[in-house]
Amino acid sequence: MEYILIFISAIFVNNIVLAQFLGICPFLGVSKKIDTSLGMSAAVAFVMTLATIVTYLVQKFVLDPNDLGYLQTIAFILVIASLVQMVEIVLKKVSPALYQALGIFLPLITTNCAVLGVAILVIQKDFDLIQSVVYAFSTAIGFGLALTVFAGMREQLELARIPKGMQGMAIVLVSAGLLSLAFMGFSGVDGGLRVLFGLD
């Protein structure tokens, strides 16, 4: 039941983009078309889950035993960048079609602060490895959901008659704010579920 609560909370209640404001660059930059947002979402889900596993192991077996906790951010950035590079090389050799489909999205993930944010959050929340994987994957789904819904909104905005002063990034930011407000409707759901299932 704890895993279900982590799953629901990460997707809806504490959405990485709309509630914690991490990963805003790809959220605004890659959300013009639904196809590209789906590609980015898949790439982020894969890298975020893999990066969380590796950074968790680095934290528990390298940094903590040697009292090197102050190197966490630098170590995690290096791990994530190396991991993305490795995934890119493997995909290029193993599945050129998938590599072509992801295109520019893989290098973009290196600079996506949501990946680093999740890696640090699982340590701060003191999750075990399975909880960390569930949290990372759920967060990636939440990121993908927000990105895809927002891409759909932006495609609809292309067809709308928008006043000249609101065209461009202005209407995009207003739309993002409205989407964030919509997701605020889920606040308290995880607390209610905890009470319902007697976990509090």
C-alpha positions as protocol buffer text, in pm:
chain_id: "A"
residue {
  index: 1
  type: MET
  ca { x: 0 y: 0 z: 0 }
}
residue {
  index: 2
  type: GLU
  ca { x: 294 y: 231 z: 74 }
}
residue {
  index: 3
  type: TYR
  ca { x: 410 y: 195 z: -288 }
}
residue {
  index: 4
  type: ILE
  ca { x: 65 y: 285 z: -420 }
}
residue {
  index: 5
  type: LEU
  ca { x: 68 y: 601 z: -207 }
}
residue {
  index: 6
  type: ILE
  ca { x: 415 y: 693 z: -335 }
}
residue {
  index: 7
  type: PHE
  ca { x: 290 y: 631 z: -691 }
}
residue {
  index: 8
  type: ILE
  ca { x: -24 y: 848 z: -657 }
}
residue {
  index: 9
  type: SER
  ca { x: 156 y: 1122 z: -465 }
}
residue {
  index: 10
  type: ALA
  ca { x: 444 y: 1150 z: -715 }
}
residue {
  index: 11
  type: ILE
  ca { x: 213 y: 1169 z: -1017 }
}
residue {
  index: 12
  type: PHE
  ca { x: -68 y: 1392 z: -897 }
}
residue {
  index: 13
  type: VAL
  ca { x: -10 y: 1553 z: -556 }
}
residue {
  index: 14
  type: ASN
  ca { x: 359 y: 1642 z: -572 }
}
residue {
  index: 15
  type: ASN
  ca { x: 401 y: 1655 z: -949 }
}
residue {
  index: 16
  type: ILE
  ca { x: 768 y: 1729 z: -1020 }
}
residue {
  index: 17
  type: VAL
  ca { x: 689 y: 2006 z: -1271 }
}
residue {
  index: 18
  type: LEU
  ca { x: 363 y: 2158 z: -1150 }
}
residue {
  index: 19
  type: ALA
  ca { x: 411 y: 2137 z: -773 }
}
residue {
  index: 20
  type: GLN
  ca { x: 790 y: 2128 z: -723 }
}
residue {
  index: 21
  type: PHE
  ca { x: 886 y: 2335 z: -1032 }
}
residue {
  index: 22
  type: LEU
  ca { x: 1170 y: 2109 z: -1143 }
}
residue {
  index: 23
  type: GLY
  ca { x: 1218 y: 2034 z: -1513 }
}
residue {
  index: 24
  type: ILE
  ca { x: 1062 y: 2361 z: -1631 }
}
residue {
  index: 25
  type: CYS
  ca { x: 1305 y: 2399 z: -1926 }
}
residue {
  index: 26
  type: PRO
  ca { x: 1187 y: 2086 z: -2113 }
}
residue {
  index: 27
  type: PHE
  ca { x: 832 y: 2151 z: -1994 }
}
residue {
  index: 28
  type: LEU
  ca { x: 826 y: 2484 z: -2178 }
}
residue {
  index: 29
  type: GLY
  ca { x: 1072 y: 2397 z: -2456 }
}
residue {
  index: 30
  type: VAL
  ca { x: 962 y: 2052 z: -2572 }
}
residue {
  index: 31
  type: SER
  ca { x: 586 y: 2085 z: -2527 }
}
residue {
  index: 32
  type: LYS
  ca { x: 493 y: 2232 z: -2865 }
}
residue {
  index: 33
  type: LYS
  ca { x: 381 y: 1897 z: -3012 }
}
residue {
  index: 34
  type: ILE
  ca { x: 235 y: 1587 z: -2847 }
}
residue {
  index: 35
  type: ASP
  ca { x: 469 y: 1355 z: -3045 }
}
residue {
  index: 36
  type: THR
  ca { x: 785 y: 1524 z: -2920 }
}
residue {
  index: 37
  type: SER
  ca { x: 652 y: 1543 z: -2564 }
}
residue {
  index: 38
  type: LEU
  ca { x: 581 y: 1167 z: -2566 }
}
residue {
  index: 39
  type: GLY
  ca { x: 936 y: 1099 z: -2690 }
}
residue {
  index: 40
  type: MET
  ca { x: 1084 y: 1319 z: -2421 }
}
residue {
  index: 41
  type: SER
  ca { x: 862 y: 1157 z: -2155 }
}
residue {
  index: 42
  type: ALA
  ca { x: 978 y: 806 z: -2250 }
}
residue {
  index: 43
  type: ALA
  ca { x: 1344 y: 910 z: -2248 }
}
residue {
  index: 44
  type: VAL
  ca { x: 1306 y: 1084 z: -1910 }
}
residue {
  index: 45
  type: ALA
  ca { x: 1126 y: 782 z: -1757 }
}
residue {
  index: 46
  type: PHE
  ca { x: 1409 y: 550 z: -1863 }
}
residue {
  index: 47
  type: VAL
  ca { x: 1697 y: 775 z: -1757 }
}
residue {
  index: 48
  type: MET
  ca { x: 1533 y: 897 z: -1434 }
}
residue {
  index: 49
  type: THR
  ca { x: 1467 y: 542 z: -1310 }
}
residue {
  index: 50
  type: LEU
  ca { x: 1814 y: 418 z: -1407 }
}
residue {
  index: 51
  type: ALA
  ca { x: 1987 y: 729 z: -1265 }
}
residue {
  index: 52
  type: THR
  ca { x: 1802 y: 697 z: -934 }
}
residue {
  index: 53
  type: ILE
  ca { x: 1915 y: 336 z: -892 }
}
residue {
  index: 54
  type: VAL
  ca { x: 2280 y: 420 z: -969 }
}
residue {
  index: 55
  type: THR
  ca { x: 2291 y: 740 z: -758 }
}
residue {
  index: 56
  type: TYR
  ca { x: 2122 y: 560 z: -466 }
}
residue {
  index: 57
  type: LEU
  ca { x: 2392 y: 290 z: -474 }
}
residue {
  index: 58
  type: VAL
  ca { x: 2667 y: 555 z: -503 }
}
residue {
  index: 59
  type: GLN
  ca { x: 2524 y: 740 z: -202 }
}
residue {
  index: 60
  type: LYS
  ca { x: 2484 y: 430 z: 17 }
}
residue {
  index: 61
  type: PHE
  ca { x: 2803 y: 244 z: -77 }
}
residue {
  index: 62
  type: VAL
  ca { x: 3051 y: 519 z: -168 }
}
residue {
  index: 63
  type: LEU
  ca { x: 2957 y: 859 z: -24 }
}
residue {
  index: 64
  type: ASP
  ca { x: 2803 y: 763 z: 313 }
}
residue {
  index: 65
  type: PRO
  ca { x: 3065 y: 505 z: 426 }
}
residue {
  index: 66
  type: ASN
  ca { x: 3350 y: 748 z: 343 }
}
residue {
  index: 67
  type: ASP
  ca { x: 3182 y: 1060 z: 490 }
}
residue {
  index: 68
  type: LEU
  ca { x: 3172 y: 1226 z: 148 }
}
residue {
  index: 69
  type: GLY
  ca { x: 2811 y: 1347 z: 166 }
}
residue {
  index: 70
  type: TYR
  ca { x: 2920 y: 1700 z: 72 }
}
residue {
  index: 71
  type: LEU
  ca { x: 3014 y: 1568 z: -274 }
}
residue {
  index: 72
  type: GLN
  ca { x: 2660 y: 1443 z: -338 }
}
residue {
  index: 73
  type: THR
  ca { x: 2555 y: 1703 z: -598 }
}
residue {
  index: 74
  type: ILE
  ca { x: 2878 y: 1684 z: -798 }
}
residue {
  index: 75
  type: ALA
  ca { x: 2883 y: 1303 z: -784 }
}
residue {
  index: 76
  type: PHE
  ca { x: 2519 y: 1277 z: -893 }
}
residue {
  index: 77
  type: ILE
  ca { x: 2569 y: 1520 z: -1184 }
}
residue {
  index: 78
  type: LEU
  ca { x: 2869 y: 1317 z: -1305 }
}
residue {
  index: 79
  type: VAL
  ca { x: 2676 y: 990 z: -1270 }
}
residue {
  index: 80
  type: ILE
  ca { x: 2373 y: 1127 z: -1460 }
}
residue {
  index: 81
  type: ALA
  ca { x: 2585 y: 1277 z: -1739 }
}
residue {
  index: 82
  type: SER
  ca { x: 2786 y: 954 z: -1775 }
}
residue {
  index: 83
  type: LEU
  ca { x: 2470 y: 745 z: -1769 }
}
residue {
  index: 84
  type: VAL
  ca { x: 2303 y: 951 z: -2041 }
}
residue {
  index: 85
  type: GLN
  ca { x: 2618 y: 929 z: -2254 }
}
residue {
  index: 86
  type: MET
  ca { x: 2637 y: 552 z: -2202 }
}
residue {
  index: 87
  type: VAL
  ca { x: 2267 y: 504 z: -2285 }
}
residue {
  index: 88
  type: GLU
  ca { x: 2316 y: 714 z: -2599 }
}
residue {
  index: 89
  type: ILE
  ca { x: 2612 y: 500 z: -2715 }
}
residue {
  index: 90
  type: VAL
  ca { x: 2433 y: 171 z: -2641 }
}
residue {
  index: 91
  type: LEU
  ca { x: 2113 y: 283 z: -2817 }
}
residue {
  index: 92
  type: LYS
  ca { x: 2311 y: 398 z: -3121 }
}
residue {
  index: 93
  type: LYS
  ca { x: 2465 y: 49 z: -3154 }
}
residue {
  index: 94
  type: VAL
  ca { x: 2173 y: -170 z: -3043 }
}
residue {
  index: 95
  type: SER
  ca { x: 1867 y: 17 z: -3173 }
}
residue {
  index: 96
  type: PRO
  ca { x: 1944 y: 289 z: -3429 }
}
residue {
  index: 97
  type: ALA
  ca { x: 1570 y: 337 z: -3495 }
}
residue {
  index: 98
  type: LEU
  ca { x: 1499 y: 421 z: -3129 }
}
residue {
  index: 99
  type: TYR
  ca { x: 1811 y: 638 z: -3117 }
}
residue {
  index: 100
  type: GLN
  ca { x: 1684 y: 835 z: -3419 }
}
residue {
  index: 101
  type: ALA
  ca { x: 1336 y: 861 z: -3266 }
}
residue {
  index: 102
  type: LEU
  ca { x: 1469 y: 1009 z: -2942 }
}
residue {
  index: 103
  type: GLY
  ca { x: 1708 y: 1235 z: -3132 }
}
residue {
  index: 104
  type: ILE
  ca { x: 1797 y: 1547 z: -2935 }
}
residue {
  index: 105
  type: PHE
  ca { x: 1597 y: 1437 z: -2629 }
}
residue {
  index: 106
  type: LEU
  ca { x: 1871 y: 1217 z: -2482 }
}
residue {
  index: 107
  type: PRO
  ca { x: 2137 y: 1491 z: -2454 }
}
residue {
  index: 108
  type: LEU
  ca { x: 1868 y: 1729 z: -2321 }
}
residue {
  index: 109
  type: ILE
  ca { x: 1805 y: 1495 z: -2026 }
}
residue {
  index: 110
  type: THR
  ca { x: 2157 y: 1560 z: -1899 }
}
residue {
  index: 111
  type: THR
  ca { x: 2055 y: 1918 z: -1819 }
}
residue {
  index: 112
  type: ASN
  ca { x: 1706 y: 1828 z: -1692 }
}
residue {
  index: 113
  type: CYS
  ca { x: 1712 y: 1928 z: -1323 }
}
residue {
  index: 114
  type: ALA
  ca { x: 1416 y: 1695 z: -1254 }
}
residue {
  index: 115
  type: VAL
  ca { x: 1647 y: 1393 z: -1290 }
}
residue {
  index: 116
  type: LEU
  ca { x: 1898 y: 1535 z: -1041 }
}
residue {
  index: 117
  type: GLY
  ca { x: 1614 y: 1655 z: -816 }
}
residue {
  index: 118
  type: VAL
  ca { x: 1461 y: 1308 z: -790 }
}
residue {
  index: 119
  type: ALA
  ca { x: 1801 y: 1148 z: -721 }
}
residue {
  index: 120
  type: ILE
  ca { x: 1854 y: 1390 z: -430 }
}
residue {
  index: 121
  type: LEU
  ca { x: 1493 y: 1370 z: -304 }
}
residue {
  index: 122
  type: VAL
  ca { x: 1501 y: 990 z: -258 }
}
residue {
  index: 123
  type: ILE
  ca { x: 1804 y: 1033 z: -32 }
}
residue {
  index: 124
  type: GLN
  ca { x: 1641 y: 1317 z: 164 }
}
residue {
  index: 125
  type: LYS
  ca { x: 1318 y: 1117 z: 206 }
}
residue {
  index: 126
  type: ASP
  ca { x: 1525 y: 821 z: 333 }
}
residue {
  index: 127
  type: PHE
  ca { x: 1364 y: 574 z: 92 }
}
residue {
  index: 128
  type: ASP
  ca { x: 1499 y: 222 z: 47 }
}
residue {
  index: 129
  type: LEU
  ca { x: 1598 y: 105 z: -302 }
}
residue {
  index: 130
  type: ILE
  ca { x: 1254 y: -29 z: -404 }
}
residue {
  index: 131
  type: GLN
  ca { x: 1077 y: 283 z: -277 }
}
residue {
  index: 132
  type: SER
  ca { x: 1332 y: 493 z: -465 }
}
residue {
  index: 133
  type: VAL
  ca { x: 1266 y: 309 z: -792 }
}
residue {
  index: 134
  type: VAL
  ca { x: 887 y: 339 z: -746 }
}
residue {
  index: 135
  type: TYR
  ca { x: 921 y: 709 z: -665 }
}
residue {
  index: 136
  type: ALA
  ca { x: 1151 y: 776 z: -963 }
}
residue {
  index: 137
  type: PHE
  ca { x: 930 y: 590 z: -1210 }
}
residue {
  index: 138
  type: SER
  ca { x: 613 y: 753 z: -1072 }
}
residue {
  index: 139
  type: THR
  ca { x: 775 y: 1096 z: -1089 }
}
residue {
  index: 140
  type: ALA
  ca { x: 872 y: 1030 z: -1450 }
}
residue {
  index: 141
  type: ILE
  ca { x: 510 y: 934 z: -1528 }
}
residue {
  index: 142
  type: GLY
  ca { x: 395 y: 1255 z: -1358 }
}
residue {
  index: 143
  type: PHE
  ca { x: 646 y: 1452 z: -1565 }
}
residue {
  index: 144
  type: GLY
  ca { x: 523 y: 1281 z: -1882 }
}
residue {
  index: 145
  type: LEU
  ca { x: 158 y: 1342 z: -1793 }
}
residue {
  index: 146
  type: ALA
  ca { x: 215 y: 1713 z: -1729 }
}
residue {
  index: 147
  type: LEU
  ca { x: 425 y: 1748 z: -2046 }
}
residue {
  index: 148
  type: THR
  ca { x: 175 y: 1567 z: -2269 }
}
residue {
  index: 149
  type: VAL
  ca { x: -132 y: 1749 z: -2130 }
}
residue {
  index: 150
  type: PHE
  ca { x: 48 y: 2080 z: -2170 }
}
residue {
  index: 151
  type: ALA
  ca { x: 149 y: 1990 z: -2527 }
}
residue {
  index: 152
  type: GLY
  ca { x: -218 y: 1920 z: -2603 }
}
residue {
  index: 153
  type: MET
  ca { x: -311 y: 2258 z: -2459 }
}
residue {
  index: 154
  type: ARG
  ca { x: -47 y: 2431 z: -2671 }
}
residue {
  index: 155
  type: GLU
  ca { x: -166 y: 2257 z: -2987 }
}
residue {
  index: 156
  type: GLN
  ca { x: -518 y: 2383 z: -2913 }
}
residue {
  index: 157
  type: LEU
  ca { x: -382 y: 2734 z: -2852 }
}
residue {
  index: 158
  type: GLU
  ca { x: -245 y: 2732 z: -3207 }
}
residue {
  index: 159
  type: LEU
  ca { x: -606 y: 2722 z: -3330 }
}
residue {
  index: 160
  type: ALA
  ca { x: -736 y: 2988 z: -3091 }
}
residue {
  index: 161
  type: ARG
  ca { x: -763 y: 3361 z: -3158 }
}
residue {
  index: 162
  type: ILE
  ca { x: -542 y: 3515 z: -2892 }
}
residue {
  index: 163
  type: PRO
  ca { x: -510 y: 3891 z: -2832 }
}
residue {
  index: 164
  type: LYS
  ca { x: -183 y: 4028 z: -2971 }
}
residue {
  index: 165
  type: GLY
  ca { x: -45 y: 4122 z: -2629 }
}
residue {
  index: 166
  type: MET
  ca { x: -92 y: 3766 z: -2501 }
}
residue {
  index: 167
  type: GLN
  ca { x: 57 y: 3579 z: -2798 }
}
residue {
  index: 168
  type: GLY
  ca { x: 376 y: 3377 z: -2768 }
}
residue {
  index: 169
  type: MET
  ca { x: 530 y: 3296 z: -2432 }
}
residue {
  index: 170
  type: ALA
  ca { x: 275 y: 3504 z: -2238 }
}
residue {
  index: 171
  type: ILE
  ca { x: -18 y: 3272 z: -2313 }
}
residue {
  index: 172
  type: VAL
  ca { x: 210 y: 2968 z: -2263 }
}
residue {
  index: 173
  type: LEU
  ca { x: 297 y: 3081 z: -1909 }
}
residue {
  index: 174
  type: VAL
  ca { x: -67 y: 3162 z: -1827 }
}
residue {
  index: 175
  type: SER
  ca { x: -166 y: 2815 z: -1953 }
}
residue {
  index: 176
  type: ALA
  ca { x: 107 y: 2653 z: -1742 }
}
residue {
  index: 177
  type: GLY
  ca { x: -24 y: 2838 z: -1437 }
}
residue {
  index: 178
  type: LEU
  ca { x: -378 y: 2718 z: -1505 }
}
residue {
  index: 179
  type: LEU
  ca { x: -258 y: 2359 z: -1544 }
}
residue {
  index: 180
  type: SER
  ca { x: -69 y: 2390 z: -1215 }
}
residue {
  index: 181
  type: LEU
  ca { x: -387 y: 2516 z: -1046 }
}
residue {
  index: 182
  type: ALA
  ca { x: -579 y: 2219 z: -1188 }
}
residue {
  index: 183
  type: PHE
  ca { x: -326 y: 1979 z: -1034 }
}
residue {
  index: 184
  type: MET
  ca { x: -362 y: 2157 z: -699 }
}
residue {
  index: 185
  type: GLY
  ca { x: -706 y: 1993 z: -685 }
}
residue {
  index: 186
  type: PHE
  ca { x: -526 y: 1667 z: -598 }
}
residue {
  index: 187
  type: SER
  ca { x: -361 y: 1813 z: -286 }
}
residue {
  index: 188
  type: GLY
  ca { x: -460 y: 1615 z: 20 }
}
residue {
  index: 189
  type: VAL
  ca { x: -540 y: 1297 z: -175 }
}
residue {
  index: 190
  type: ASP
  ca { x: -238 y: 1112 z: -35 }
}
residue {
  index: 191
  type: GLY
  ca { x: -326 y: 1220 z: 321 }
}
residue {
  index: 192
  type: GLY
  ca { x: -684 y: 1102 z: 272 }
}
residue {
  index: 193
  type: LEU
  ca { x: -565 y: 764 z: 140 }
}
residue {
  index: 194
  type: ARG
  ca { x: -329 y: 723 z: 437 }
}
residue {
  index: 195
  type: VAL
  ca { x: -618 y: 781 z: 678 }
}
residue {
  index: 196
  type: LEU
  ca { x: -848 y: 552 z: 475 }
}
residue {
  index: 197
  type: PHE
  ca { x: -602 y: 261 z: 485 }
}
residue {
  index: 198
  type: GLY
  ca { x: -491 y: 328 z: 845 }
}
residue {
  index: 199
  type: LEU
  ca { x: -129 y: 411 z: 762 }
}
residue {
  index: 200
  type: ASP
  ca { x: -124 y: 722 z: 983 }
}
